[in-house]
Coordinates of N, CA and C in Angstrom, one line a residue:
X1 N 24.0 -42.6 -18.4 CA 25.3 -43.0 -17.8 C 26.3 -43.5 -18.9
X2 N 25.9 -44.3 -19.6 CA 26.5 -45.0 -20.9 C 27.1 -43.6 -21.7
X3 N 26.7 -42.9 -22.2 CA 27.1 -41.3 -22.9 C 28.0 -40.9 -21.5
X4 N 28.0 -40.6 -20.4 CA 28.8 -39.8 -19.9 C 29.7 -40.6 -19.9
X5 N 30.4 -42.0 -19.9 CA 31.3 -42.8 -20.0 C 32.2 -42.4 -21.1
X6 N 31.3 -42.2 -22.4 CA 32.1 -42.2 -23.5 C 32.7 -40.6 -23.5
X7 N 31.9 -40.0 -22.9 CA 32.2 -38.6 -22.8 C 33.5 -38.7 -22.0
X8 N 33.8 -39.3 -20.9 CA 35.1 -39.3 -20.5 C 36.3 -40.2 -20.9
X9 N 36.1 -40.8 -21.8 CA 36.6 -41.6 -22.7 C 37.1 -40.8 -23.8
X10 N 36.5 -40.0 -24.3 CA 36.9 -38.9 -25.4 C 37.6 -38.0 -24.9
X11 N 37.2 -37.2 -24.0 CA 38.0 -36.3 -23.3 C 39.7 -36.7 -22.7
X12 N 39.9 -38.5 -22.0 CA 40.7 -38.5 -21.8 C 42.0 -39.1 -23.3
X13 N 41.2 -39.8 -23.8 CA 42.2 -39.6 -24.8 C 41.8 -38.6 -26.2
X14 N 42.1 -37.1 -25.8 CA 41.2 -36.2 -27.0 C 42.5 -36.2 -27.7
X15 N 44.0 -36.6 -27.5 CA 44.7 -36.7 -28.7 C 44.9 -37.1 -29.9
X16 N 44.3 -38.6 -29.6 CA 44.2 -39.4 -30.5 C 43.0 -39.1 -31.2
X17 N 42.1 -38.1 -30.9 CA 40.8 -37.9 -32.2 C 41.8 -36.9 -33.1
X18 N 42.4 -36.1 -32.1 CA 43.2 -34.8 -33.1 C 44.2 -35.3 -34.0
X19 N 45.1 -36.2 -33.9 CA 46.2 -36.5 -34.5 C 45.3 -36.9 -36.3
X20 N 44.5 -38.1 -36.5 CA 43.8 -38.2 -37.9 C 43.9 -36.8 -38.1
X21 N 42.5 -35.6 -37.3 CA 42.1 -34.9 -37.9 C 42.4 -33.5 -38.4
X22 N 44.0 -33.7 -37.5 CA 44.9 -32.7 -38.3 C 45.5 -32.8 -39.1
X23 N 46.0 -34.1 -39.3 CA 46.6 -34.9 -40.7 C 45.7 -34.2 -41.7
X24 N 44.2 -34.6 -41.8 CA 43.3 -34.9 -42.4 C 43.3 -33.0 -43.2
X25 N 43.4 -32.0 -41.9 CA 43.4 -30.9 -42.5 C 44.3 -30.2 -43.3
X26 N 45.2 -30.6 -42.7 CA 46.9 -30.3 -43.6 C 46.6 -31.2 -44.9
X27 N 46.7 -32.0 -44.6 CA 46.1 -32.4 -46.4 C 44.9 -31.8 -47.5
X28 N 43.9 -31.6 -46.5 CA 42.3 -30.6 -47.0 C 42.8 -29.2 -47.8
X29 N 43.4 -28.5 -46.7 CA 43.5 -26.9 -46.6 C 44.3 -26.7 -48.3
X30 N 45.2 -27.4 -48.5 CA 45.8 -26.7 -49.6 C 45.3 -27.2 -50.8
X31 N 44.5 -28.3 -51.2 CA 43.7 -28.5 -52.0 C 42.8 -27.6 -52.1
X32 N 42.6 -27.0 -51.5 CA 41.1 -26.2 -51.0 C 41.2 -24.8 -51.8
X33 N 42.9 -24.4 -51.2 CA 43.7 -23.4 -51.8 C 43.4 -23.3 -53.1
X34 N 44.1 -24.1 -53.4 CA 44.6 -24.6 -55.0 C 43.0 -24.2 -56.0
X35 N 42.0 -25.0 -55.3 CA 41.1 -25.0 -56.1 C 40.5 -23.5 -56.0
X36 N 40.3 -22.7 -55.2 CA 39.6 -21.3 -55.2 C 40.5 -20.5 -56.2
X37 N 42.2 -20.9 -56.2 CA 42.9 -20.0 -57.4 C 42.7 -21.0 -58.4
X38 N 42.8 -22.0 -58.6 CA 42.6 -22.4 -59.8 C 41.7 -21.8 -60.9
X39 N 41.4 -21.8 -62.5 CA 40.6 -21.4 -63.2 C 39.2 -21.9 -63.2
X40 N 38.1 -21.6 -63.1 CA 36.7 -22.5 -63.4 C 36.4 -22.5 -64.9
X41 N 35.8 -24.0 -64.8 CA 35.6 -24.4 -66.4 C 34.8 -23.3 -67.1
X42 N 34.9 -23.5 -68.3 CA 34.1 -22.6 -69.2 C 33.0 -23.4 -70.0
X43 N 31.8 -23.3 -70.1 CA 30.9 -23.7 -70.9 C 30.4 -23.3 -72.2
X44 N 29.9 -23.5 -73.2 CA 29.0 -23.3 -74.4 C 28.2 -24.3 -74.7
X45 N 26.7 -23.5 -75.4 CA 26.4 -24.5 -76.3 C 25.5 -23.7 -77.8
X46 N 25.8 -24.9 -78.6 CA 25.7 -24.6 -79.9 C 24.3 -25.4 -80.7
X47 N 23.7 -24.5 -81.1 CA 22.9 -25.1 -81.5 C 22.5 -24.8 -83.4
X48 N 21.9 -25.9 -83.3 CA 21.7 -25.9 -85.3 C 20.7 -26.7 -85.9
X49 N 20.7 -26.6 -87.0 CA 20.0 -27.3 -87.9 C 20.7 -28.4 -88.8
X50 N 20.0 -29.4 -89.5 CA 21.1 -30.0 -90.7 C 20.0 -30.8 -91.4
X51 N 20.3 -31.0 -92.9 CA 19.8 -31.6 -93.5 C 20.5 -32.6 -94.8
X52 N 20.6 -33.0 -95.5 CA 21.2 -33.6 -96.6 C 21.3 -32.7 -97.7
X53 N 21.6 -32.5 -98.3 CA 21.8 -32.0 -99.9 C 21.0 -32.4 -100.5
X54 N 20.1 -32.4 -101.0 CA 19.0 -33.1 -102.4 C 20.0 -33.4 -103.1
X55 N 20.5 -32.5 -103.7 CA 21.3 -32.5 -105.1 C 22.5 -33.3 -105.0
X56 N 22.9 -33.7 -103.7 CA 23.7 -35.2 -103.8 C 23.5 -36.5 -103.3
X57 N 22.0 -36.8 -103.2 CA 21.8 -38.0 -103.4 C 20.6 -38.4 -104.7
X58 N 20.6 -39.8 -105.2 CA 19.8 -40.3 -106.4 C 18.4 -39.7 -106.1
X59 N 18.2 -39.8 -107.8 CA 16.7 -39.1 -107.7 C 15.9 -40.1 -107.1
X60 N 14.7 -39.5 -106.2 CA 13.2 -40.4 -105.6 C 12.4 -39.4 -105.4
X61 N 11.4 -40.5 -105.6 CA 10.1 -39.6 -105.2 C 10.2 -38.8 -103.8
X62 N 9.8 -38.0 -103.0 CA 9.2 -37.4 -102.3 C 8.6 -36.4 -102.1
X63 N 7.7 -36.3 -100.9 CA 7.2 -34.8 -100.3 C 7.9 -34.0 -99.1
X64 N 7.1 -33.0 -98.7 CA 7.7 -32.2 -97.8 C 7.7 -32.9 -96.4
X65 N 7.0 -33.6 -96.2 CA 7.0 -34.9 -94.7 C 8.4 -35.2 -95.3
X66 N 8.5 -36.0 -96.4 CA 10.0 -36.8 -96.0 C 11.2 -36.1 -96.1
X67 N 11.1 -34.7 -96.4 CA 12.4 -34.1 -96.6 C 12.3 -33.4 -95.0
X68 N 10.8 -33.0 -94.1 CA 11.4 -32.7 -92.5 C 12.1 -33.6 -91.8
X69 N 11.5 -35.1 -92.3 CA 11.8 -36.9 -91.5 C 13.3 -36.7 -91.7
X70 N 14.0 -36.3 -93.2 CA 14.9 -37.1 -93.1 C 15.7 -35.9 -92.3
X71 N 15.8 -34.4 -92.7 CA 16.0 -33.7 -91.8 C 16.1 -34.3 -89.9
X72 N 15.2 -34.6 -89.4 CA 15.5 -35.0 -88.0 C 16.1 -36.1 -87.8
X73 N 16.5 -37.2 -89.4 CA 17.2 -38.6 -89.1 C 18.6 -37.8 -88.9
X74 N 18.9 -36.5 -89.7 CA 20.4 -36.2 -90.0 C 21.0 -35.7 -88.6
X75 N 19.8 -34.9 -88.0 CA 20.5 -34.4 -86.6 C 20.3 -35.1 -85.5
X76 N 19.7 -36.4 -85.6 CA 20.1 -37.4 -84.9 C 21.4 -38.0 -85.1
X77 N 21.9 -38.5 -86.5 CA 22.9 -39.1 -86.8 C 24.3 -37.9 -86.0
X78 N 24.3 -36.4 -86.3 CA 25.4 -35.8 -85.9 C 25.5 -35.6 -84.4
X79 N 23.7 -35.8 -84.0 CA 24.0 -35.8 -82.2 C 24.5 -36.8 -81.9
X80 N 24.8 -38.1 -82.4 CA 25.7 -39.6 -82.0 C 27.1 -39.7 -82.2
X81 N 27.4 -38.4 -84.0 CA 28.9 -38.5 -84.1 C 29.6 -37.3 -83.0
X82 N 28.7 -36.1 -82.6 CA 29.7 -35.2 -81.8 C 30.3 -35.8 -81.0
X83 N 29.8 -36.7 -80.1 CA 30.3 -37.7 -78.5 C 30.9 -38.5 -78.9
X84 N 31.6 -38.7 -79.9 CA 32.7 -39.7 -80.2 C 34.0 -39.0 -79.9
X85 N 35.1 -40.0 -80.4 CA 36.2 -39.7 -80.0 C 36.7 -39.1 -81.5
X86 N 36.1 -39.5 -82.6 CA 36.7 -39.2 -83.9 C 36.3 -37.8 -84.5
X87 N 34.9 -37.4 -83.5 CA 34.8 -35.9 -83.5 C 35.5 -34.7 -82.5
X88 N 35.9 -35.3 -81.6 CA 37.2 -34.9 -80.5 C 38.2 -35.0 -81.3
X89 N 38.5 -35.9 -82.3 CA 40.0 -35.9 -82.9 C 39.6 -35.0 -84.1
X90 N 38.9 -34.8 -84.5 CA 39.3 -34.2 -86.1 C 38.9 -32.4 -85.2
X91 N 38.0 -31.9 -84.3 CA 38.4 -30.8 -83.6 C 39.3 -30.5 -83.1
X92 N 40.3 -31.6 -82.9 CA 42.1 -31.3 -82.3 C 42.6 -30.8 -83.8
X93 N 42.3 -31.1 -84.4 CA 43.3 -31.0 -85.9 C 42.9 -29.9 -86.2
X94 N 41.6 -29.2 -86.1 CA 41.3 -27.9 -86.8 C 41.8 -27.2 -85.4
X95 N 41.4 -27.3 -84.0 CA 42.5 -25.9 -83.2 C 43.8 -26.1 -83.3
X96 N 44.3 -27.2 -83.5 CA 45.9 -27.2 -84.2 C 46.2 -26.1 -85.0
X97 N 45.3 -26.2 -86.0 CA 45.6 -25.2 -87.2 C 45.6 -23.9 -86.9
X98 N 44.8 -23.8 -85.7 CA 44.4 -22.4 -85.4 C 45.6 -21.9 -84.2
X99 N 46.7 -22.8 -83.9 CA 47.5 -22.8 -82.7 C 47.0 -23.1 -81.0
X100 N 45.9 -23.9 -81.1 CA 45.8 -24.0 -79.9 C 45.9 -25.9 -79.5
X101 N 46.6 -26.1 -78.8 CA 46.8 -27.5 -78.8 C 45.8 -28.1 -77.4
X102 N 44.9 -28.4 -78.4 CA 43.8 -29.1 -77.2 C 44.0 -30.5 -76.5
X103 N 43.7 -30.6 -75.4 CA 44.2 -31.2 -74.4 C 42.8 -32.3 -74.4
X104 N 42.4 -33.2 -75.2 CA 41.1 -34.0 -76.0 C 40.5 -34.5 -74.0
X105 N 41.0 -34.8 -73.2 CA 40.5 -35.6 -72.2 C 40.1 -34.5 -71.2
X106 N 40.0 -33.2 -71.3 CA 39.5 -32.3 -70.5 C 38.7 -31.1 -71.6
X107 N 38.4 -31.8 -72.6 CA 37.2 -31.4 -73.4 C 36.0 -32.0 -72.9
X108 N 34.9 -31.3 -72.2 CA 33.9 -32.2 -72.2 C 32.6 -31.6 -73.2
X109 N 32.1 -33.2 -73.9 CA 31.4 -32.8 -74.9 C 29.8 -33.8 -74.9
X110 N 28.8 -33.1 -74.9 CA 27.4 -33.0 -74.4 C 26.7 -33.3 -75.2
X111 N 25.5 -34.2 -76.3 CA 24.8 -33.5 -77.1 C 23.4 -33.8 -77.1
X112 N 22.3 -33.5 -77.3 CA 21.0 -33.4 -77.3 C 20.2 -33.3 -78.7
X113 N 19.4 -33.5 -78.8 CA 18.4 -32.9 -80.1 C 16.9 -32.9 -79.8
X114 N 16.4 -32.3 -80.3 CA 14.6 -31.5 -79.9 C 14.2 -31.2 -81.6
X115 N 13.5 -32.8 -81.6 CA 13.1 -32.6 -83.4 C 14.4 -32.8 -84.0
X116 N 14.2 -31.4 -85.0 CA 15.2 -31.3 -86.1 C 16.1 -30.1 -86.0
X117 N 16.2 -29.9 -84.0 CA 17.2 -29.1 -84.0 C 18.4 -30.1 -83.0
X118 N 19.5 -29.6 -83.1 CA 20.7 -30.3 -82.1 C 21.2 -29.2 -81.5
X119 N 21.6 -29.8 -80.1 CA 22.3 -28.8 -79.2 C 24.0 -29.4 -79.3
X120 N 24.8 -29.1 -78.8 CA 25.9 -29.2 -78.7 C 26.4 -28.7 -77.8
X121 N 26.9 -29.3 -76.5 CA 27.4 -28.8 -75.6 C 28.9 -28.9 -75.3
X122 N 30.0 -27.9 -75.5 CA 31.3 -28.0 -74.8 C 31.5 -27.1 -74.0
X123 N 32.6 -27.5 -73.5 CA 33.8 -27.1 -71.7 C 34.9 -27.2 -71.8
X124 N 35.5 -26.6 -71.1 CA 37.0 -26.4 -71.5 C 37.4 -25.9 -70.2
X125 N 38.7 -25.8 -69.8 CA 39.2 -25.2 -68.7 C 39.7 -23.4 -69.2
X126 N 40.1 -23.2 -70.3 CA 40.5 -22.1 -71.0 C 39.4 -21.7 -71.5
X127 N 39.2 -20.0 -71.5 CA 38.4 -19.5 -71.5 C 38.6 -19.2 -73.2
X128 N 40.0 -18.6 -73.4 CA 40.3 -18.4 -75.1 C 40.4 -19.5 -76.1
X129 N 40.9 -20.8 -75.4 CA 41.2 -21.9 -76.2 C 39.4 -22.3 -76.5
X130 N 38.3 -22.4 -75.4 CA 37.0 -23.1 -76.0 C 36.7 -21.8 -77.4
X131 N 37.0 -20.4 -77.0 CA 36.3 -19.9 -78.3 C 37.1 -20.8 -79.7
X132 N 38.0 -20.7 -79.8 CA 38.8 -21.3 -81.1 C 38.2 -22.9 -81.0
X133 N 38.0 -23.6 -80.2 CA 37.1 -25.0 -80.1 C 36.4 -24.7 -81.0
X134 N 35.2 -24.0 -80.1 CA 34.1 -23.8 -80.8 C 33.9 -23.7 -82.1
X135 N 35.1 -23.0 -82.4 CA 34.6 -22.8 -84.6 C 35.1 -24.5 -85.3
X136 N 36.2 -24.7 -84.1 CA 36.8 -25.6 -84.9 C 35.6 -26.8 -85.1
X137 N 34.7 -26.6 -83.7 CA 33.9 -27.9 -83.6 C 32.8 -27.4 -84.5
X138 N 32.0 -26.1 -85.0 CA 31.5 -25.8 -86.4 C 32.1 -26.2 -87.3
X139 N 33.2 -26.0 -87.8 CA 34.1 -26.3 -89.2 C 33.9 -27.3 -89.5
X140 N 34.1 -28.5 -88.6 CA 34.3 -29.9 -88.5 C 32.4 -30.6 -88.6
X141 N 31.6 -29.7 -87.9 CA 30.1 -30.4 -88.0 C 30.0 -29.8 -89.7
X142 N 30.0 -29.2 -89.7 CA 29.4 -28.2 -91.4 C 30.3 -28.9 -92.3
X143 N 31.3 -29.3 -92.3 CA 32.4 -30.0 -93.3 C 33.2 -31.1 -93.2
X144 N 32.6 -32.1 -92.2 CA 33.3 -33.3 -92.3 C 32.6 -34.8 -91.8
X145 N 31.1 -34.1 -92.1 CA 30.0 -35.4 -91.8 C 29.7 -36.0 -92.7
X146 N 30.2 -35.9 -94.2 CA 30.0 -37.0 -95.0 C 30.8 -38.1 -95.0
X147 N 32.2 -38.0 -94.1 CA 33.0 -39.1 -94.2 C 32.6 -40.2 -93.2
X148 N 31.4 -39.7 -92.4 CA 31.8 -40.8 -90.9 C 29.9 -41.4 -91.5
X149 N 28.9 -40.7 -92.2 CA 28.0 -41.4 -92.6 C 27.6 -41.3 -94.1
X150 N 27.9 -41.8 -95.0 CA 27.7 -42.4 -96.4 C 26.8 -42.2 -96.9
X151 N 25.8 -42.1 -96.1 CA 24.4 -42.2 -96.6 C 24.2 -40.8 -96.9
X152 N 24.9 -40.3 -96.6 CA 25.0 -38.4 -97.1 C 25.1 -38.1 -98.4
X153 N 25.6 -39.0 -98.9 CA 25.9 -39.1 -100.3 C 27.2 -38.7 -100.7
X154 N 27.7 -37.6 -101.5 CA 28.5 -36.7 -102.2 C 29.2 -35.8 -101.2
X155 N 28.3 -35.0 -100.7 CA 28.1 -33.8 -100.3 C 27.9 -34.0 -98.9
X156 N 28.8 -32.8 -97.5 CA 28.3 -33.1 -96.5 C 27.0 -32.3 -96.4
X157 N 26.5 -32.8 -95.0 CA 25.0 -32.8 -94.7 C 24.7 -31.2 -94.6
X158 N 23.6 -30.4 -95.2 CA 23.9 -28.8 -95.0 C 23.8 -28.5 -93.5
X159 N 24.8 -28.0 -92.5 CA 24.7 -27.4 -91.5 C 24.0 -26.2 -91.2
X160 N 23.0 -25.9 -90.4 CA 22.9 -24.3 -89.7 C 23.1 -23.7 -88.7
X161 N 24.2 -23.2 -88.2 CA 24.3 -22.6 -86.9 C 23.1 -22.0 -86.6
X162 N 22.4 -21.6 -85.6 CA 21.3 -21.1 -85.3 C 21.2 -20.1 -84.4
X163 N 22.2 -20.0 -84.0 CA 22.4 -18.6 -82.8 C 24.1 -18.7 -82.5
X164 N 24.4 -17.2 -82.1 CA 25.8 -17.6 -81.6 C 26.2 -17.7 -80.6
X165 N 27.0 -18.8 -80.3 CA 27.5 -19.9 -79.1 C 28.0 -18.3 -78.0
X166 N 28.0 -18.7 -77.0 CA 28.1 -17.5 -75.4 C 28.8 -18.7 -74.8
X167 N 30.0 -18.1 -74.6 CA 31.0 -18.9 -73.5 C 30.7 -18.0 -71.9
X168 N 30.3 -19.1 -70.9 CA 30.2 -18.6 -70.0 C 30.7 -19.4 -68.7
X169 N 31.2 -19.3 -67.5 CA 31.6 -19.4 -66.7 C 30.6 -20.7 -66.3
X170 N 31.3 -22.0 -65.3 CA 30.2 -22.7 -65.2 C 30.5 -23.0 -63.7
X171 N 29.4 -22.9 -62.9 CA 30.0 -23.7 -61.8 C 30.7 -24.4 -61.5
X172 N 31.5 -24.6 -60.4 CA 32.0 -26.0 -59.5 C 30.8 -27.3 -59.5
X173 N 31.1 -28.8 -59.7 CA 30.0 -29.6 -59.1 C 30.0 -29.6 -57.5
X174 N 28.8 -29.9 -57.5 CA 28.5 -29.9 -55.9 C 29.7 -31.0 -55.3
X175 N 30.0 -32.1 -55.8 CA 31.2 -32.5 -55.5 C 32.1 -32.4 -55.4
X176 N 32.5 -31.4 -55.9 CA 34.0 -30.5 -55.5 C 33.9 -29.4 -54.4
X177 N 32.9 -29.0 -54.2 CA 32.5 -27.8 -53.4 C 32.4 -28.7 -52.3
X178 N 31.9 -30.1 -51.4 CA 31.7 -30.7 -50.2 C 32.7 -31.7 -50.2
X179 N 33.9 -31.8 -51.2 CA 34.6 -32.9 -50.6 C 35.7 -32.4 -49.5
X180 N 36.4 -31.3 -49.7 CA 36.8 -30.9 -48.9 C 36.3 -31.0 -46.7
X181 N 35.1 -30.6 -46.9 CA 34.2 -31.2 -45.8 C 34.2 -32.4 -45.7
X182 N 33.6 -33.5 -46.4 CA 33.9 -35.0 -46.3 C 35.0 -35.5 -45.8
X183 N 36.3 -35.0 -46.7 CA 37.2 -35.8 -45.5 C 37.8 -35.4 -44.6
X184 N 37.5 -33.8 -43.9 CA 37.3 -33.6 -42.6 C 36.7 -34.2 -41.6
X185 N 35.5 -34.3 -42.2 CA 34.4 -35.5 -41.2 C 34.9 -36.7 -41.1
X186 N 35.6 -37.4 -42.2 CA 36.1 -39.0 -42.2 C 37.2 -38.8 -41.3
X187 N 38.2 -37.8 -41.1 CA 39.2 -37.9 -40.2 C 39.0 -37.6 -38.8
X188 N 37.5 -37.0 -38.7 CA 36.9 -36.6 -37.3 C 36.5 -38.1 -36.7
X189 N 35.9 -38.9 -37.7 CA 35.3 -40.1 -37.3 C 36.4 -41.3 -36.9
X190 N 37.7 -41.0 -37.7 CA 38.7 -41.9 -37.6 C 39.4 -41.5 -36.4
X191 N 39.0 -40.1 -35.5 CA 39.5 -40.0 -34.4 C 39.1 -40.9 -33.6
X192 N 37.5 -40.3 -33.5 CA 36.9 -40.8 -33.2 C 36.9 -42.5 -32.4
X193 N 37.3 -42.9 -33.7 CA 37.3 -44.7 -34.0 C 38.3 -44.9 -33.2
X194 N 39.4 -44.5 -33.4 CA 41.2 -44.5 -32.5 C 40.6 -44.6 -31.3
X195 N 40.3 -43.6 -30.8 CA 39.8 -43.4 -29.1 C 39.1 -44.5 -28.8
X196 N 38.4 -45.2 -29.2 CA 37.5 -45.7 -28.4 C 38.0 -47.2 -28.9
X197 N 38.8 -47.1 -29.6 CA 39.6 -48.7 -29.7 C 40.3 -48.7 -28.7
X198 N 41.1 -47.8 -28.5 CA 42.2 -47.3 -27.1 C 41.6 -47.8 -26.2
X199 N 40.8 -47.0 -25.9 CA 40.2 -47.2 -24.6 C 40.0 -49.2 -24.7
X200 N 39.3 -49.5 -25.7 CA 39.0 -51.0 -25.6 C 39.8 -51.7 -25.2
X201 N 40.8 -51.3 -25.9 CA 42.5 -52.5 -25.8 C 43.3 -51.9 -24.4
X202 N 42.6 -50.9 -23.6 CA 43.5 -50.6 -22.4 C 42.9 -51.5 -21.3
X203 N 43.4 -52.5 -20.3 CA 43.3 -52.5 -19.4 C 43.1 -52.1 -18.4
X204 N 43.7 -50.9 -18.1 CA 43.6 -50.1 -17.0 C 42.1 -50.1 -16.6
X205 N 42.4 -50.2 -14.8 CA 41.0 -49.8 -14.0 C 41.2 -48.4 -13.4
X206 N 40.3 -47.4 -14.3 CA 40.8 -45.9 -13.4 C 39.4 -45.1 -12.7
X207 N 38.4 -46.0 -12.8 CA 37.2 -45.5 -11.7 C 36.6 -46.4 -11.1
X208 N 35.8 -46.4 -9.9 CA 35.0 -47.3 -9.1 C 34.4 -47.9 -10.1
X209 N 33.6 -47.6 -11.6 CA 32.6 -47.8 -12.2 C 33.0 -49.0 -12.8
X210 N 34.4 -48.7 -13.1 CA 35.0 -49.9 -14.1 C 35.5 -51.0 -13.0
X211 N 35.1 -50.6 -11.7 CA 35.5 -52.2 -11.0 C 34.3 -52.9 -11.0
X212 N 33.3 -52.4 -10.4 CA 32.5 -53.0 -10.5 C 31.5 -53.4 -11.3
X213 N 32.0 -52.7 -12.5 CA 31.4 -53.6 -14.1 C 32.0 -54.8 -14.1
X214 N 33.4 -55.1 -13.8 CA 33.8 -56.3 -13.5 C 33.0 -57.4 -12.2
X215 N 31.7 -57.0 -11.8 CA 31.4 -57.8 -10.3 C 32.5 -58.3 -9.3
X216 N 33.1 -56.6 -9.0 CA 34.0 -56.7 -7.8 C 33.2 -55.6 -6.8
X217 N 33.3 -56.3 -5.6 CA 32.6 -55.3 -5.2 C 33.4 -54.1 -4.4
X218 N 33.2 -53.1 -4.4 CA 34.5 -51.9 -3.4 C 34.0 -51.2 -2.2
X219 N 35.0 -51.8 -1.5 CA 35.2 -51.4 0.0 C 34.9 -50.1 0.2
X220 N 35.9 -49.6 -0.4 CA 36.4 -48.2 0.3 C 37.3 -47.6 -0.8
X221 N 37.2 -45.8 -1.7 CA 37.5 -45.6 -2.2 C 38.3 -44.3 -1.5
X222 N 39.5 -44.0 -2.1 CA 40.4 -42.5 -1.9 C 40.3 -41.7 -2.5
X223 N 39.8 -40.3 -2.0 CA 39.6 -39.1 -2.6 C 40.7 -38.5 -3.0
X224 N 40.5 -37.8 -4.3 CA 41.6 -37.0 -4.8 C 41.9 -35.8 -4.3
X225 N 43.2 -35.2 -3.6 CA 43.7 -34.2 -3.3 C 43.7 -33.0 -4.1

C-alpha cells in the first residue's frame, strides 16, 4: 500500500523529478561531447640504469658487492629527484630549447625502481610534445644529477637508457568515463527528493486514504465522471 502511495505521489507531481534532471542533462551532455572530441592523454615509460663515476669520486677500498650497492643507492636517489618539481623545471628548459613550451601541471610524472633498474613514467596530453619531453627528460637524467646530489662527486651519475621509450595512447580513468552517469543519477535523486518534499508541505486532501489517515471517518464518497 505504502509503495503504491508513493507511486501516485511521483506520478502526480512527475514535473518536478524532470525539471533537476533535465537541468542536470543539459549540463552532462556537452561535457560528455567535449570529452569524446577532446585528445586522450599520451603515456611512456623509460627505463635505465645509473651508477657513479669511479673516476670522480676519492680513492677507497672496494669490491664488486659495493660498486652493485652503490649502483642501486644511485637509482634510488634519481627515482626521488624525477617526482620533484626541480626535475619538471629543468625538463621545461630543455623542451624550451627544443620549441616546445611545456605546460609543467599537466605533465604527469611516475617513478619506480626494481633493484638497480628505474622506471620512469610520463603523460602528456600532446602526442608530439611528450616525444620532445621525453629526450629532454633523458638529457636532464644523464646530465644534470650531479647538481641536486653531491655525493656524486665531479661527474654526473653514468646514466643507461635501457630500451626505447613507446608513446602510447592511455586510457580515460574510470572516473571520467562514470561521472557523467553520476550526476545524472544525483539529478534523478534530487527529483526525486523535490516530489516528495512537495507532496509533504502540501496540504491538500485528494483521496479517501488521506482522510482517513487523519482518523476522520467518511460517509460517503463521489465518483468520478
Amino acid at each position: 500500500m505504502e509503495l503504491r502511495m508513493v507511486a501516485r505521489v511521483l506520478l502526480r507531481r512527475w514535473w518536478l523529478i524532470l525539471i533537476p534532471l533535465v537541468i542536470t542533462i543539459g549540463i552532462t551532455l556537452p561535457d560528455m561531447v567535449n570529452r569524446e572530441g577532446a585528445a586522450v592523454n599520451y603515456t611512456t615509460m623509460i627505463r635505465y640504469s645509473a651508477a657513479q663515476q669511479v673516476e670522480a669520486l676519492p680513492p677507497r677500498d672496494g669490491d664488486l658487492q659495493d660498486i652493485w650497492l652503490a649502483s642501486e643507492y644511485t637509482v634510488n636517489a634519481l627515482t626521488s629527484w624525477v617526482q620533484t618539481d626541480s626535475f619538471k623545471q629543468e625538463v621545461a628548459l630543455k623542451a624550451a630549447e627544443q620549441g616546445v613550451a611545456l605546460n609543467q601541471p599537466l605533465l604527469g610524472v611516475a617513478a619506480d625502481n626494481q633493484r638497480s633498474v628505474g622506471q620512469l613514467f610520463l603523460s602528456y596530453p600532446q602526442e608530439t610534445d611528450l616525444a620532445v619531453i621525453v629526450q629532454s627528460a633523458i638529457d636532464v637524467l644523464t646530465s644534470r644529477n650531479q647538481f641536486y646530489f653531491p655525493q656524486m662527486g665531479s661527474a654526473a651519475a653514468s646514466v643507461t637508457i635501457l630500451d626505447t621509450p613507446i608513446i602510447s595512447a592511455a586510457p580515460q580513468p574510470l572516473t571520467n568515463r562514470f561521472e557523467p552517469f553520476i550526476r545524472i543519477g544525483l539529478g534523478l535523486l534530487a527529483g526525486l527528493g523535490l516530489a516528495l518534499l512537495a507532496h509533504y508541505l502540501d496540504p491538500t486532501l485528494r483521496r479517501r486514504e488521506d482522510v482517513e489517515a487523519l482518523g476522520i471517518p467518511v460517509i460517503a464518497t463521489l465518483p468520478r465522471k
